[in-house]
Amino acid sequence: MIIAYFYAMSHPKTLAILLLLFSPILAFSQTKETRLNGYLGVEGGESYTYKLVFTDSVGYIKGYSYTYLYENKEVKAAITGRLDKSNKTLAFKETDIVYNHGFESNTTICLVNALLKFKEGGDGNERFTGAITSNDVSNVYCGQGTVSFPVSDDLKSLFKNEAIQPKPLAGPVKPRKPIKFMYDTVRTQSQSHIEADELEKKIAKITAGVEKVLEWQSDSVVIKIWDGGRADGDIVSVLLNNTPLLSRYTLAKTPKILHFALTGATINTVTIIAENEGNEPPNSANMVLVDGAITYPIVAYNSIGKTAVIKIKRVKS
């Protein structure tokens, strides 16, 4: 190799050939790191911060995604994908979780699989956005949602000589089903993420005199219950057909998970009793009821002594 180097240096034509042959390797070694900061639409209608950091080698990307409540308490996942400059699309997937630093998680962990396209938003703001699907760590399908990155210098540099000329959307954006995530992530005050507002409408709110009826396919129920706001000392009791599942339980940020089988009755009744309103009335409990692959997000709120009711109606599959 050393002999070839000195020979090439003394023969300009040979040097030019070697540079041509090794230029892909040199380009790869000088690949620029791209950083994109955006938002992730998840279960509950909230819009969370989502960051990608990756390098691009001849259209193939490799790097990491980050979601976080605080800067130093993020979930980091490895990603791989494909960048199509001519069509201005980016397809990527999270392959595994690298670490979780300090999250108190409310839901099931899922790995994102995304296809993003450059679009002009309905509010006139340009963004790089698209639908996502996800699987959990066992490769079981979780759901779908959206991810969006506002246009930045880093985003524009991805396309280099490919001019960004967004086209208006053909029609209104249709609401998508929410996706489940493990990570508690930072909430943004941005109102530009239309899909997140649509997802908020999916949460059922129940209180005294307002009950929820769920048509149920499976023979069992999983309930996750937690304090979705600030943990201020709310206390609840949860009954199944008047039999206690939880007695005077103080809600925490970390979900309490209940598993139970349904009785043979057509309708089983879950009752949530507000035992204490904590420091910030009313008593408020965030819940997710799981029927196999289907999830039902619910918020139950009441003053002391009042009850909220969920009726689970068995249906034939």
CSV table of C-alpha atoms in Angstrom, one decimal:
chain,number,residue,atom,x,y,z
A,1,MET,CA,0.0,0.0,0.0
A,2,ILE,CA,2.9,2.4,0.9
A,3,ILE,CA,4.6,1.6,-2.4
A,4,ALA,CA,1.4,2.3,-4.4
A,5,TYR,CA,1.1,5.6,-2.6
A,6,PHE,CA,4.5,6.9,-3.6
A,7,TYR,CA,4.0,5.5,-7.1
A,8,ALA,CA,0.7,7.3,-7.4
A,9,MET,CA,2.1,10.6,-6.1
A,10,SER,CA,4.7,10.5,-8.9
A,11,HIS,CA,2.2,9.6,-11.6
A,12,PRO,CA,-0.7,12.1,-11.7
A,13,LYS,CA,-2.9,9.9,-13.9
A,14,THR,CA,-2.6,7.0,-11.5
A,15,LEU,CA,-3.4,9.3,-8.6
A,16,ALA,CA,-6.6,10.5,-10.4
A,17,ILE,CA,-7.7,6.9,-10.9
A,18,LEU,CA,-7.1,6.0,-7.3
A,19,LEU,CA,-9.0,9.0,-6.1
A,20,LEU,CA,-11.9,8.0,-8.4
A,21,LEU,CA,-11.9,4.5,-7.1
A,22,PHE,CA,-11.8,5.5,-3.4
A,23,SER,CA,-14.1,8.5,-3.6
A,24,PRO,CA,-17.2,6.6,-2.3
A,25,ILE,CA,-15.2,5.5,0.8
A,26,LEU,CA,-13.9,9.1,1.3
A,27,ALA,CA,-17.5,10.4,0.9
A,28,PHE,CA,-18.8,7.9,3.4
A,29,SER,CA,-16.2,8.8,6.0
A,30,GLN,CA,-17.2,12.5,5.7
A,31,THR,CA,-20.9,11.9,5.9
A,32,LYS,CA,-22.7,14.8,7.7
A,33,GLU,CA,-24.8,14.2,10.7
A,34,THR,CA,-28.4,15.4,10.4
A,35,ARG,CA,-30.5,16.5,13.4
A,36,LEU,CA,-34.3,16.8,13.1
A,37,ASN,CA,-36.5,18.1,15.9
A,38,GLY,CA,-40.3,17.5,15.7
A,39,TYR,CA,-43.4,16.1,17.2
A,40,LEU,CA,-45.0,12.7,17.7
A,41,GLY,CA,-48.8,12.1,17.8
A,42,VAL,CA,-49.6,9.4,20.4
A,43,GLU,CA,-52.4,8.0,22.4
A,44,GLY,CA,-54.4,10.6,24.3
A,45,GLY,CA,-54.2,13.3,21.6
A,46,GLU,CA,-51.0,14.8,22.9
A,47,SER,CA,-48.1,16.1,20.8
A,48,TYR,CA,-44.6,15.0,22.1
A,49,THR,CA,-41.1,16.1,21.2
A,50,TYR,CA,-39.3,13.6,18.9
A,51,LYS,CA,-35.7,14.0,17.7
A,52,LEU,CA,-33.8,12.1,15.0
A,53,VAL,CA,-30.0,12.1,14.8
A,54,PHE,CA,-28.5,10.2,11.8
A,55,THR,CA,-26.0,10.0,9.0
A,56,ASP,CA,-26.8,9.4,5.3
A,57,SER,CA,-24.6,7.2,3.1
A,58,VAL,CA,-25.8,7.0,-0.5
A,59,GLY,CA,-29.4,7.2,0.6
A,60,TYR,CA,-29.2,4.8,3.5
A,61,ILE,CA,-29.5,6.3,7.0
A,62,LYS,CA,-28.4,5.0,10.4
A,63,GLY,CA,-28.7,6.7,13.8
A,64,TYR,CA,-30.9,7.2,16.8
A,65,SER,CA,-34.3,8.6,17.8
A,66,TYR,CA,-34.9,10.4,21.2
A,67,THR,CA,-38.0,11.1,23.2
A,68,TYR,CA,-37.9,12.8,26.5
A,69,LEU,CA,-39.6,14.6,29.4
A,70,TYR,CA,-36.4,16.4,30.4
A,71,GLU,CA,-33.3,16.7,28.3
A,72,ASN,CA,-31.3,14.3,30.4
A,73,LYS,CA,-34.0,11.7,30.9
A,74,GLU,CA,-34.6,10.5,27.3
A,75,VAL,CA,-35.5,7.2,25.7
A,76,LYS,CA,-33.0,6.4,23.0
A,77,ALA,CA,-33.8,4.0,20.1
A,78,ALA,CA,-31.6,2.8,17.2
A,79,ILE,CA,-33.0,3.6,13.7
A,80,THR,CA,-32.2,2.5,10.2
A,81,GLY,CA,-33.9,3.8,7.0
A,82,ARG,CA,-33.8,5.0,3.4
A,83,LEU,CA,-33.7,8.6,2.1
A,84,ASP,CA,-35.2,9.2,-1.4
A,85,LYS,CA,-34.1,12.7,-2.4
A,86,SER,CA,-35.9,12.8,-5.7
A,87,ASN,CA,-39.3,12.1,-4.1
A,88,LYS,CA,-38.4,13.9,-0.9
A,89,THR,CA,-39.3,10.9,1.4
A,90,LEU,CA,-37.7,9.4,4.4
A,91,ALA,CA,-38.6,5.9,5.5
A,92,PHE,CA,-37.2,4.7,8.8
A,93,LYS,CA,-37.8,2.3,11.7
A,94,GLU,CA,-36.7,2.0,15.3
A,95,THR,CA,-35.0,-1.4,15.6
A,96,ASP,CA,-34.4,-1.5,19.4
A,97,ILE,CA,-34.3,0.5,22.5
A,98,VAL,CA,-30.8,1.5,23.5
A,99,TYR,CA,-31.7,2.9,26.9
A,100,ASN,CA,-34.4,4.5,29.0
A,101,HIS,CA,-33.0,7.1,31.4
A,102,GLY,CA,-35.5,7.9,34.1
A,103,PHE,CA,-38.9,7.7,32.5
A,104,GLU,CA,-42.1,6.8,34.4
A,105,SER,CA,-44.0,5.1,31.7
A,106,ASN,CA,-47.8,5.1,31.4
A,107,THR,CA,-48.2,2.7,28.5
A,108,THR,CA,-46.7,-0.1,26.5
A,109,ILE,CA,-43.4,0.4,24.7
A,110,CYS,CA,-43.6,0.4,20.9
A,111,LEU,CA,-41.0,0.8,18.1
A,112,VAL,CA,-41.9,3.3,15.4
A,113,ASN,CA,-42.0,2.5,11.6
A,114,ALA,CA,-42.4,5.7,9.7
A,115,LEU,CA,-42.8,7.0,6.1
A,116,LEU,CA,-42.4,10.8,5.9
A,117,LYS,CA,-43.1,13.1,3.0
A,118,PHE,CA,-42.6,16.8,2.5
A,119,LYS,CA,-45.9,18.6,2.7
A,120,GLU,CA,-47.5,22.0,3.0
A,121,GLY,CA,-49.7,22.0,6.1
A,122,GLY,CA,-53.2,23.2,6.2
A,123,ASP,CA,-52.1,26.1,8.3
A,124,GLY,CA,-49.6,27.2,5.6
A,125,ASN,CA,-46.6,25.8,7.5
A,126,GLU,CA,-44.3,23.5,5.6
A,127,ARG,CA,-43.4,20.3,7.4
A,128,PHE,CA,-41.9,16.8,6.8
A,129,THR,CA,-44.7,14.5,8.0
A,130,GLY,CA,-46.3,11.1,7.7
A,131,ALA,CA,-48.1,8.2,9.2
A,132,ILE,CA,-46.4,5.7,11.6
A,133,THR,CA,-47.2,2.2,12.6
A,134,SER,CA,-45.5,0.4,15.5
A,135,ASN,CA,-44.7,-3.0,17.0
A,136,ASP,CA,-43.8,-3.6,20.6
A,137,VAL,CA,-40.5,-5.4,21.6
A,138,SER,CA,-42.2,-8.7,21.0
A,139,ASN,CA,-43.0,-7.6,17.4
A,140,VAL,CA,-46.7,-7.4,18.2
A,141,TYR,CA,-48.6,-4.7,16.3
A,142,CYS,CA,-49.5,-1.7,18.5
A,143,GLY,CA,-51.3,0.8,16.4
A,144,GLN,CA,-50.7,3.9,14.2
A,145,GLY,CA,-50.2,7.6,14.5
A,146,THR,CA,-48.2,10.5,13.1
A,147,VAL,CA,-44.8,12.2,13.2
A,148,SER,CA,-44.0,15.7,12.0
A,149,PHE,CA,-40.8,17.7,11.6
A,150,PRO,CA,-41.0,21.5,10.7
A,151,VAL,CA,-38.7,22.5,7.9
A,152,SER,CA,-35.2,23.4,9.1
A,153,ASP,CA,-31.8,24.0,7.6
A,154,ASP,CA,-30.8,20.4,8.4
A,155,LEU,CA,-33.9,19.1,6.7
A,156,LYS,CA,-33.3,21.2,3.5
A,157,SER,CA,-29.7,20.1,3.4
A,158,LEU,CA,-30.9,16.5,3.1
A,159,PHE,CA,-32.2,17.2,-0.4
A,160,LYS,CA,-29.2,19.4,-1.5
A,161,ASN,CA,-29.9,20.2,-5.1
A,162,GLU,CA,-33.4,18.8,-5.0
A,163,ALA,CA,-35.6,21.9,-4.8
A,164,ILE,CA,-38.3,21.7,-2.2
A,165,GLN,CA,-41.6,22.5,-3.9
A,166,PRO,CA,-44.4,21.3,-1.7
A,167,LYS,CA,-47.8,20.7,-3.2
A,168,PRO,CA,-51.1,21.5,-1.4
A,169,LEU,CA,-52.8,18.6,0.3
A,170,ALA,CA,-55.5,17.0,-1.8
A,171,GLY,CA,-58.0,17.1,1.0
A,172,PRO,CA,-58.5,17.3,4.7
A,173,VAL,CA,-56.3,15.2,6.9
A,174,LYS,CA,-58.2,12.2,8.2
A,175,PRO,CA,-57.8,11.4,11.9
A,176,ARG,CA,-55.8,8.3,12.6
A,177,LYS,CA,-56.0,5.7,15.4
A,178,PRO,CA,-53.7,6.5,18.3
A,179,ILE,CA,-50.4,4.6,19.0
A,180,LYS,CA,-49.3,3.3,22.3
A,181,PHE,CA,-46.0,4.4,23.8
A,182,MET,CA,-44.0,3.6,26.8
A,183,TYR,CA,-42.2,6.9,27.0
A,184,ASP,CA,-43.5,9.8,28.9
A,185,THR,CA,-42.4,12.6,26.6
A,186,VAL,CA,-42.3,16.4,26.7
A,187,ARG,CA,-45.5,18.2,25.9
A,188,THR,CA,-45.4,21.0,23.3
A,189,GLN,CA,-47.7,24.0,23.3
A,190,SER,CA,-47.7,24.0,19.4
A,191,GLN,CA,-51.1,24.1,17.9
A,192,SER,CA,-49.9,23.2,14.4
A,193,HIS,CA,-50.0,19.4,14.9
A,194,ILE,CA,-53.6,18.9,13.7
A,195,GLU,CA,-53.5,15.1,14.1
A,196,ALA,CA,-52.9,15.4,17.9
A,197,ASP,CA,-56.0,17.5,18.4
A,198,GLU,CA,-58.0,14.8,16.5
A,199,LEU,CA,-56.6,12.1,18.8
A,200,GLU,CA,-57.7,14.0,21.9
A,201,LYS,CA,-61.3,13.4,20.9
A,202,LYS,CA,-60.7,9.6,21.2
A,203,ILE,CA,-60.6,9.8,25.0
A,204,ALA,CA,-63.8,8.9,26.7
A,205,LYS,CA,-64.6,11.1,29.8
A,206,ILE,CA,-66.9,9.7,32.4
A,207,THR,CA,-68.3,11.0,35.7
A,208,ALA,CA,-71.3,10.6,37.9
A,209,GLY,CA,-74.3,10.3,35.5
A,210,VAL,CA,-72.1,9.8,32.4
A,211,GLU,CA,-71.1,6.1,31.9
A,212,LYS,CA,-69.3,4.3,29.1
A,213,VAL,CA,-70.4,1.1,27.4
A,214,LEU,CA,-67.7,-1.0,25.8
A,215,GLU,CA,-68.4,-3.9,23.5
A,216,TRP,CA,-65.9,-6.6,24.5
A,217,GLN,CA,-64.5,-9.5,22.5
A,218,SER,CA,-62.2,-11.4,24.8
A,219,ASP,CA,-62.8,-13.2,28.1
A,220,SER,CA,-60.5,-11.1,30.2
A,221,VAL,CA,-59.7,-7.4,30.9
A,222,VAL,CA,-56.5,-5.5,31.7
A,223,ILE,CA,-56.9,-2.1,33.3
A,224,LYS,CA,-54.1,0.4,33.7
A,225,ILE,CA,-54.9,3.2,36.0
A,226,TRP,CA,-52.7,6.2,37.0
A,227,ASP,CA,-52.7,10.0,37.7
A,228,GLY,CA,-52.4,11.6,34.3
A,229,GLY,CA,-51.8,15.1,35.7
A,230,ARG,CA,-49.6,16.0,38.7
A,231,ALA,CA,-49.6,13.3,41.3
A,232,ASP,CA,-51.6,15.2,44.0
A,233,GLY,CA,-52.9,12.4,46.2
A,234,ASP,CA,-56.1,11.4,44.4
A,235,ILE,CA,-57.5,8.2,46.0
A,236,VAL,CA,-59.8,5.8,44.3
A,237,SER,CA,-61.5,2.4,44.8
A,238,VAL,CA,-62.2,0.2,41.8
A,239,LEU,CA,-65.0,-2.5,41.9
A,240,LEU,CA,-65.9,-5.2,39.4
A,241,ASN,CA,-69.6,-6.1,39.8
A,242,ASN,CA,-69.4,-4.6,43.3
A,243,THR,CA,-66.4,-6.8,44.3
A,244,PRO,CA,-63.3,-4.7,45.1
A,245,LEU,CA,-60.3,-4.8,42.7
A,246,LEU,CA,-58.6,-1.8,44.4
A,247,SER,CA,-59.5,-0.4,47.8
A,248,ARG,CA,-58.5,3.2,48.6
A,249,TYR,CA,-55.6,3.3,46.2
A,250,THR,CA,-53.5,6.5,45.9
A,251,LEU,CA,-53.0,7.2,42.2
A,252,ALA,CA,-49.3,7.5,41.1
A,253,LYS,CA,-47.6,8.5,37.8
A,254,THR,CA,-46.6,4.8,37.3
A,255,PRO,CA,-49.7,2.8,36.2
A,256,LYS,CA,-51.2,0.2,38.5
A,257,ILE,CA,-52.1,-2.8,36.3
A,258,LEU,CA,-55.1,-5.0,37.0
A,259,HIS,CA,-55.9,-8.3,35.4
A,260,PHE,CA,-59.2,-10.1,35.8
A,261,ALA,CA,-61.5,-12.5,34.0
A,262,LEU,CA,-65.1,-11.6,33.1
A,263,THR,CA,-68.0,-13.4,34.5
A,264,GLY,CA,-70.5,-15.2,32.3
A,265,ALA,CA,-72.9,-12.3,32.5
A,266,THR,CA,-73.6,-10.3,29.3
A,267,ILE,CA,-72.7,-7.1,31.1
A,268,ASN,CA,-69.9,-6.7,33.7
A,269,THR,CA,-69.7,-3.4,35.6
A,270,VAL,CA,-66.5,-1.5,36.6
A,271,THR,CA,-67.1,1.2,39.1
A,272,ILE,CA,-64.5,3.9,40.0
A,273,ILE,CA,-65.2,5.6,43.4
A,274,ALA,CA,-63.6,9.0,44.2
A,275,GLU,CA,-62.4,8.6,47.7
A,276,ASN,CA,-60.2,11.7,47.9
A,277,GLU,CA,-59.7,14.7,45.6
A,278,GLY,CA,-56.0,15.3,46.5
A,279,ASN,CA,-54.6,18.8,46.4
A,280,GLU,CA,-56.1,19.7,43.0
A,281,PRO,CA,-59.9,18.8,42.7
A,282,PRO,CA,-61.6,17.0,41.2
A,283,ASN,CA,-60.5,13.4,41.6
A,284,SER,CA,-59.2,12.4,38.2
A,285,ALA,CA,-58.0,8.9,37.1
A,286,ASN,CA,-56.5,8.1,33.7
A,287,MET,CA,-57.3,4.6,32.5
A,288,VAL,CA,-56.7,2.3,29.6
A,289,LEU,CA,-58.8,-0.8,29.3
A,290,VAL,CA,-57.3,-3.5,27.0
A,291,ASP,CA,-59.4,-6.0,25.1
A,292,GLY,CA,-56.8,-8.2,23.3
A,293,ALA,CA,-55.3,-5.9,20.6
A,294,ILE,CA,-57.9,-3.1,21.2
A,295,THR,CA,-57.4,-0.4,23.8
A,296,TYR,CA,-59.9,2.1,25.2
A,297,PRO,CA,-58.4,5.3,26.8
A,298,ILE,CA,-60.7,6.8,29.5
A,299,VAL,CA,-60.6,9.6,32.1
A,300,ALA,CA,-62.8,9.2,35.1
A,301,TYR,CA,-63.3,12.3,37.2
A,302,ASN,CA,-65.6,13.1,40.2
A,303,SER,CA,-65.9,14.9,43.5
A,304,ILE,CA,-65.5,12.9,46.8
A,305,GLY,CA,-68.0,10.0,47.2
A,306,LYS,CA,-69.2,10.1,43.6
A,307,THR,CA,-68.8,7.2,41.2
A,308,ALA,CA,-68.0,6.7,37.5
A,309,VAL,CA,-69.2,3.6,35.7
A,310,ILE,CA,-67.9,1.5,32.8
A,311,LYS,CA,-70.1,-1.3,31.4
A,312,ILE,CA,-68.4,-4.1,29.6
A,313,LYS,CA,-70.8,-5.8,27.2
A,314,ARG,CA,-69.8,-9.2,26.0
A,315,VAL,CA,-70.4,-9.8,22.2
A,316,LYS,CA,-70.0,-12.9,20.2
A,317,SER,CA,-67.0,-12.9,17.9
